[in-house]
Short mmCIF file of C-alpha atoms in Angstrom, two decimals:
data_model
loop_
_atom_site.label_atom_id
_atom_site.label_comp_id
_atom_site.label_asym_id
_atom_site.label_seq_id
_atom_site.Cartn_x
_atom_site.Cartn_y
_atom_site.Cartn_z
CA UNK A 27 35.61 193.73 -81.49
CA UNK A 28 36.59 192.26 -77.86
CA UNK A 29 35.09 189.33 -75.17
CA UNK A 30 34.83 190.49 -71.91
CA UNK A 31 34.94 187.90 -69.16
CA UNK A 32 31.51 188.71 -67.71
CA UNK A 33 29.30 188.52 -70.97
CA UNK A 34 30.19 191.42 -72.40
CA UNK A 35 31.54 192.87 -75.96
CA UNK A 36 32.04 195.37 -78.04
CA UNK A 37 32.42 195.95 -81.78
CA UNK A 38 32.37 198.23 -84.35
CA UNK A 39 32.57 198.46 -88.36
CA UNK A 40 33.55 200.64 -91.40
CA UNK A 41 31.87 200.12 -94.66
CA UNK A 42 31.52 202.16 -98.19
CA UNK A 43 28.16 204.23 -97.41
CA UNK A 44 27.01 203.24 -100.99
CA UNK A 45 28.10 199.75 -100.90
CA UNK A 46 25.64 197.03 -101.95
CA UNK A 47 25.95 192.69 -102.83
CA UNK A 48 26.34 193.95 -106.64
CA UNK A 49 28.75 196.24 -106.32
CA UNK A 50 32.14 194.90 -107.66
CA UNK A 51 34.45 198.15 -106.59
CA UNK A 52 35.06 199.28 -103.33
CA UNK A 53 34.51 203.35 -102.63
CA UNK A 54 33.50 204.05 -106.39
CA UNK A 55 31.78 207.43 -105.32
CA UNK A 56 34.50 208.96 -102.58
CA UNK A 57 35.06 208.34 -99.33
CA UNK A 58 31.32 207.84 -98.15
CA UNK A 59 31.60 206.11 -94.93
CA UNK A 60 28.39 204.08 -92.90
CA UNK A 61 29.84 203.51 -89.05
CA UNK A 62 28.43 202.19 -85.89
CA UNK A 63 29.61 200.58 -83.12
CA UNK A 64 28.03 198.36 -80.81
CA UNK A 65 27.75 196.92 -76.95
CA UNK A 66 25.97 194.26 -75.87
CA UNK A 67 25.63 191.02 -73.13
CA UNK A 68 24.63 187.36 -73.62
CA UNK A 69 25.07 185.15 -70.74
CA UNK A 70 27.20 183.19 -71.89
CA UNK A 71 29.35 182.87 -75.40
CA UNK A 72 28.01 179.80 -76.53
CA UNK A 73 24.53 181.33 -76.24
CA UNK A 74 25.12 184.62 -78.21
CA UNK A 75 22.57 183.22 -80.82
CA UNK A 76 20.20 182.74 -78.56
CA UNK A 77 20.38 185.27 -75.77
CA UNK A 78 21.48 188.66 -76.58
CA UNK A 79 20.95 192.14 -75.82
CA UNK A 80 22.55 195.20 -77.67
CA UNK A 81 22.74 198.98 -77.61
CA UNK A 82 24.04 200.21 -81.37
CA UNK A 83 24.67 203.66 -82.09
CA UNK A 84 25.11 204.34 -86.05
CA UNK A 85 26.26 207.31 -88.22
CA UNK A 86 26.37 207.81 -92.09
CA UNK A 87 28.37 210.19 -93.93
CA UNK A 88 26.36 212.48 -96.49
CA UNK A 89 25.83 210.38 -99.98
CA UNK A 90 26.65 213.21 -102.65
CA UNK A 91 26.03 210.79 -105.30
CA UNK A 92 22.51 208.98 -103.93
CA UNK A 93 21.64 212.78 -103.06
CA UNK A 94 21.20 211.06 -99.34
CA UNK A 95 22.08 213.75 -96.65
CA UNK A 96 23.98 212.25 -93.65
CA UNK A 97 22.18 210.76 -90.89
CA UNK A 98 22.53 208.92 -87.41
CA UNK A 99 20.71 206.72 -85.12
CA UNK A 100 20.68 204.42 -81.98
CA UNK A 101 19.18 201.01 -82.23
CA UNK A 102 18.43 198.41 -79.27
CA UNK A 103 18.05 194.51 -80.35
CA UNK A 104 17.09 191.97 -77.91
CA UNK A 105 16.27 187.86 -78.23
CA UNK A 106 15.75 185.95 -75.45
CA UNK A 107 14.82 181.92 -75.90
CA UNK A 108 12.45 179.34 -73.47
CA UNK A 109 12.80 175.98 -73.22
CA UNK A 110 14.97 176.01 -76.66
CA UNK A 111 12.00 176.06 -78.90
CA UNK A 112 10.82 179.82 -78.86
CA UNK A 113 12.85 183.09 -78.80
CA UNK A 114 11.05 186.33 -78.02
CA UNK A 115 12.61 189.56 -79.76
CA UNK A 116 12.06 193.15 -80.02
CA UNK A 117 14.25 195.74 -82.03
CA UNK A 118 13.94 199.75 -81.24
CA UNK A 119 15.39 202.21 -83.48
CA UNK A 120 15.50 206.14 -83.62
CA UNK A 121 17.26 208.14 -86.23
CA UNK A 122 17.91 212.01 -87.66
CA UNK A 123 17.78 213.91 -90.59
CA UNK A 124 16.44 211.92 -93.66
CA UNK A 125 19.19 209.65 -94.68
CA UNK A 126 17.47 206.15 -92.87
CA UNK A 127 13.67 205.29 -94.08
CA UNK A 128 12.55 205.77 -90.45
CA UNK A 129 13.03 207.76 -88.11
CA UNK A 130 11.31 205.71 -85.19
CA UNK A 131 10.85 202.02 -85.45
CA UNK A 132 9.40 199.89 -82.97
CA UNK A 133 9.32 195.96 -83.88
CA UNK A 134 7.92 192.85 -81.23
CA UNK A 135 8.09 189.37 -82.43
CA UNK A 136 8.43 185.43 -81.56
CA UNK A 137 9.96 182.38 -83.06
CA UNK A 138 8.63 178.72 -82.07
CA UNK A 139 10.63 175.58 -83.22
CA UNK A 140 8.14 173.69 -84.22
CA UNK A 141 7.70 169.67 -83.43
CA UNK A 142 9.65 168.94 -86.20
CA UNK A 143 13.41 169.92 -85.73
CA UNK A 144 13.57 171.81 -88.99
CA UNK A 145 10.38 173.57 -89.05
CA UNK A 146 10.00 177.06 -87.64
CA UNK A 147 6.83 179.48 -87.41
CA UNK A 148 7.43 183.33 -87.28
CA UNK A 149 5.49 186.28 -86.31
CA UNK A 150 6.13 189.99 -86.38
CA UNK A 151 4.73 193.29 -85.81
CA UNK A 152 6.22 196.77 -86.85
CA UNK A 153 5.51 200.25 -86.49
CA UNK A 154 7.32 202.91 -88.06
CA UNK A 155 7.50 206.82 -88.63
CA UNK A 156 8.59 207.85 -91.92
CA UNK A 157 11.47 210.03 -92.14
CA UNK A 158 9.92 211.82 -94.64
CA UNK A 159 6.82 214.31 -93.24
CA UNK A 160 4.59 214.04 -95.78
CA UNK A 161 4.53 210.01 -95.48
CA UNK A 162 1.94 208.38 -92.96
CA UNK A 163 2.99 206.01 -90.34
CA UNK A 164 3.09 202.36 -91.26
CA UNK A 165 2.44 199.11 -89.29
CA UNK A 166 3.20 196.07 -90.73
CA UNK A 167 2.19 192.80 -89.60
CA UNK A 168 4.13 189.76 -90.99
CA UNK A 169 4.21 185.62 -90.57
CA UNK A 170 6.98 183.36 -91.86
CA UNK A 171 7.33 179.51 -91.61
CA UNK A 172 10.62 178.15 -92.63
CA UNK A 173 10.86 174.75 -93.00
CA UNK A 174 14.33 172.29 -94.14
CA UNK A 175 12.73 169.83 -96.73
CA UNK A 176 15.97 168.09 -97.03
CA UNK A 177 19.48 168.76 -95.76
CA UNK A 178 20.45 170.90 -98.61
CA UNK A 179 16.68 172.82 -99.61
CA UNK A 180 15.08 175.43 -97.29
CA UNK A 181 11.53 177.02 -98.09
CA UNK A 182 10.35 179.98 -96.94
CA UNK A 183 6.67 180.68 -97.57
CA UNK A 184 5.17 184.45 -95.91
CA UNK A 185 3.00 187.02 -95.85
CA UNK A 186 3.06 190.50 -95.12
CA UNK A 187 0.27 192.57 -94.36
CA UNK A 188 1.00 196.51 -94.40
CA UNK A 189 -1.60 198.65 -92.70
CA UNK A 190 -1.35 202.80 -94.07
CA UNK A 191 1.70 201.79 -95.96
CA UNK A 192 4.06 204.99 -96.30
CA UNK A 193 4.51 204.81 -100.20
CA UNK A 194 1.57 203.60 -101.35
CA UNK A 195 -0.69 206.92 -99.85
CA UNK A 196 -3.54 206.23 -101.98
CA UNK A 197 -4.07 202.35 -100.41
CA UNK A 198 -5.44 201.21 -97.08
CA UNK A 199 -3.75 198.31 -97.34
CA UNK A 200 -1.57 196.42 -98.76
CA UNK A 201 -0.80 192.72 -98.81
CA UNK A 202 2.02 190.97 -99.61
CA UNK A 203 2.89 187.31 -100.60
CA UNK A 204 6.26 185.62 -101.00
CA UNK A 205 8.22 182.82 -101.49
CA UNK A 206 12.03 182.10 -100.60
CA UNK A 207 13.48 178.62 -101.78
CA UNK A 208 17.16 178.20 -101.04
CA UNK A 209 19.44 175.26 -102.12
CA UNK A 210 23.15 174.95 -101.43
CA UNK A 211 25.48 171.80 -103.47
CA UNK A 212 28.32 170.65 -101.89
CA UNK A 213 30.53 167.65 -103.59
CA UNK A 214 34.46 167.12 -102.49
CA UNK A 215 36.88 168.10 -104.96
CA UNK A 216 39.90 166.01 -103.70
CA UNK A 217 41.23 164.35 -101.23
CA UNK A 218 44.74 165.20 -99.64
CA UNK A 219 45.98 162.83 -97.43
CA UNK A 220 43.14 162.68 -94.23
CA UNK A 221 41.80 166.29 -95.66
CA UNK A 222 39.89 167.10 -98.42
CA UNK A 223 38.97 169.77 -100.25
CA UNK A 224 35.10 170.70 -100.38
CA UNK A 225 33.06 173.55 -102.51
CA UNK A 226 29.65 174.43 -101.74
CA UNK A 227 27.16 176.66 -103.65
CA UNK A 228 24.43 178.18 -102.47
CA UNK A 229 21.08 179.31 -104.83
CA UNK A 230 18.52 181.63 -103.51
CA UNK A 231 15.02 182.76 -105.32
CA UNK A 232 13.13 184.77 -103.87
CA UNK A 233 9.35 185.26 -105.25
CA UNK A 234 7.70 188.70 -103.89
CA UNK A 235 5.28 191.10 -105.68
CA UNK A 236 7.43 194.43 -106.47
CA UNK A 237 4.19 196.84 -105.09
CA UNK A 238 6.44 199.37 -103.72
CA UNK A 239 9.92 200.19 -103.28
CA UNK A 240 11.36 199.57 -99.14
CA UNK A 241 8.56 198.46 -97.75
CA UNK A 242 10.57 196.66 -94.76
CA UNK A 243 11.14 198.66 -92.21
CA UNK A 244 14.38 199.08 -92.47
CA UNK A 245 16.37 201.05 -89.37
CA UNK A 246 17.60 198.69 -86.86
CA UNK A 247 20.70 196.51 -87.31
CA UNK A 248 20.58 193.22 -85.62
CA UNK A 249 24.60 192.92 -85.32
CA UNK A 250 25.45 189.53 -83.93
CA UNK A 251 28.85 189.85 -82.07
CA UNK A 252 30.60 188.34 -85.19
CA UNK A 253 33.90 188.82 -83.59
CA UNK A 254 35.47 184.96 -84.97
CA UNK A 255 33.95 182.99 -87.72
CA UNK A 256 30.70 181.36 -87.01
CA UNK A 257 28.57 178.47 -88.07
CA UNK A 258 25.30 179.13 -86.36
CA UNK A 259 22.97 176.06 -84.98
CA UNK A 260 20.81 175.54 -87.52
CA UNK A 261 17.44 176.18 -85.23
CA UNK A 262 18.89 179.73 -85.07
CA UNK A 263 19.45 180.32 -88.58
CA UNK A 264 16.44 179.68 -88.85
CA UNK A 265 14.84 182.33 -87.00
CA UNK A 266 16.47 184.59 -89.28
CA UNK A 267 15.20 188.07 -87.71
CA UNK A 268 18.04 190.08 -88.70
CA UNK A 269 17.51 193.50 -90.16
CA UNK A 270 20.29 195.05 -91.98
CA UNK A 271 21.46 198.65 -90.93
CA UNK A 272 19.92 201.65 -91.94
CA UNK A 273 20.79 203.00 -95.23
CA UNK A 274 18.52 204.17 -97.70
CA UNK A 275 18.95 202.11 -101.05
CA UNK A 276 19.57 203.65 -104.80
#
């Protein structure tokens, strides 16, 4: 990726089509390749987190394997924040052929920092066309409140609430509850002269009624300009809106 001086950037990534946080070799079915590359403004650098508008356009080789057919899309993420304690975002996404879930998501949310510097109450709203014909459209309404019960434990408490939902045809409605708790240990392992050496591990468990597969929409990346390693503020972390590109899963 590159910084341009007026706001500006641009990036772009290659990954393994079929790739996935369990998968412990690289490429295992071919050369199946998932690209897209990206441009987008913030106002300034240091407010990338906060600020940020971006134009993505994605394309995913054929999955021979998954039985996936190829596919491509163009996405639009935007997040704009007031007064440092809410952030407005929207996320647009449209797509061909049947390799993403959707072929036309639409998604309109806020984020408010709450009182309490740690504590941060979400809402959402999503509408989405199946790729497939046969499914119906879905729109899916969903609240989150995050809040930092001590430096090193986050809970996540939400609910989801999935009007028509695609894969289950034969419900009205669906309702979802869940539960993240996350916990990260860090202790220093030595000390070499004025540096020392630290390790940190991080736990996750996530509690969430399995009532059908993909339910998230699921078509628009929200690609921060990750161009250098960053350490987000932690009121941005926690807004947490971030949906990962389109790829249909296993």
């Amino acid at each position: 990726g590159h910084w341009f001086d007026n706001g500006t950037y641009i990036l772009g990534t290659v990954n393994d089509a079929n790739g996935s946080l369990t998968q412990q070799k690289a490429f295992e079915h071919g050369a199946e390749y998932f690209k897209q590359i990206g441009l987008g403004w913030t106002p300034a650098r240091s407010l990338r987190y906060n600020d940020n508008i971006q134009l993505t356009y994605w394309e995913s080789d054929a999955r021979e394997h998954a039985g996936v057919p190829a596919g491509d899309g163009i996405a639009i993420n935007a997040n704009w924040t007031y007064d440092d304690n809410w952030m407005l975002w929207t996320q647009l996404g449209w797509s061909d052929d049947l390799a993403p879930i959707y072929k036309e998501s639409y998604s309109l949310g806020f984020a408010w920092r709450m009182d309490s510097p740690t504590d941060t109450l979400a809402f959402s709203v999503n509408w989405g066309d199946p790729a497939e014909p046969s499914l119906a459209n879905q729109t899916t309404y969903e609240i989150i409140y995050k809040s930092q019960l001590a430096q090193n434990l986050i809970l996540t408490p939400s609910i989801q609430y999935l009007k028509k939902p695609a894969l289950n045809p034969n419900e009205d409605s669906v309702t979802i509850i869940g539960l993240q708790i996350r916990a990260s240990l860090q202790w220093t392992w030595f000390r070499l002269g004025q540096s020392k050496v630290q390790w940190q591990v991080q736990l996750q468990l996530q509690v969430q009624p399995n009532i059908e597969p993909n339910i998230e929409p699921n078509i628009e990346p929200n690609i921060e300009p990750n161009i250098e390693p960053q350490k987000a503020p932690l009121k941005t972390r926690a807004w947490g809106h971030g949906k990962s590109a389109p790829r249909r899963s296993k």
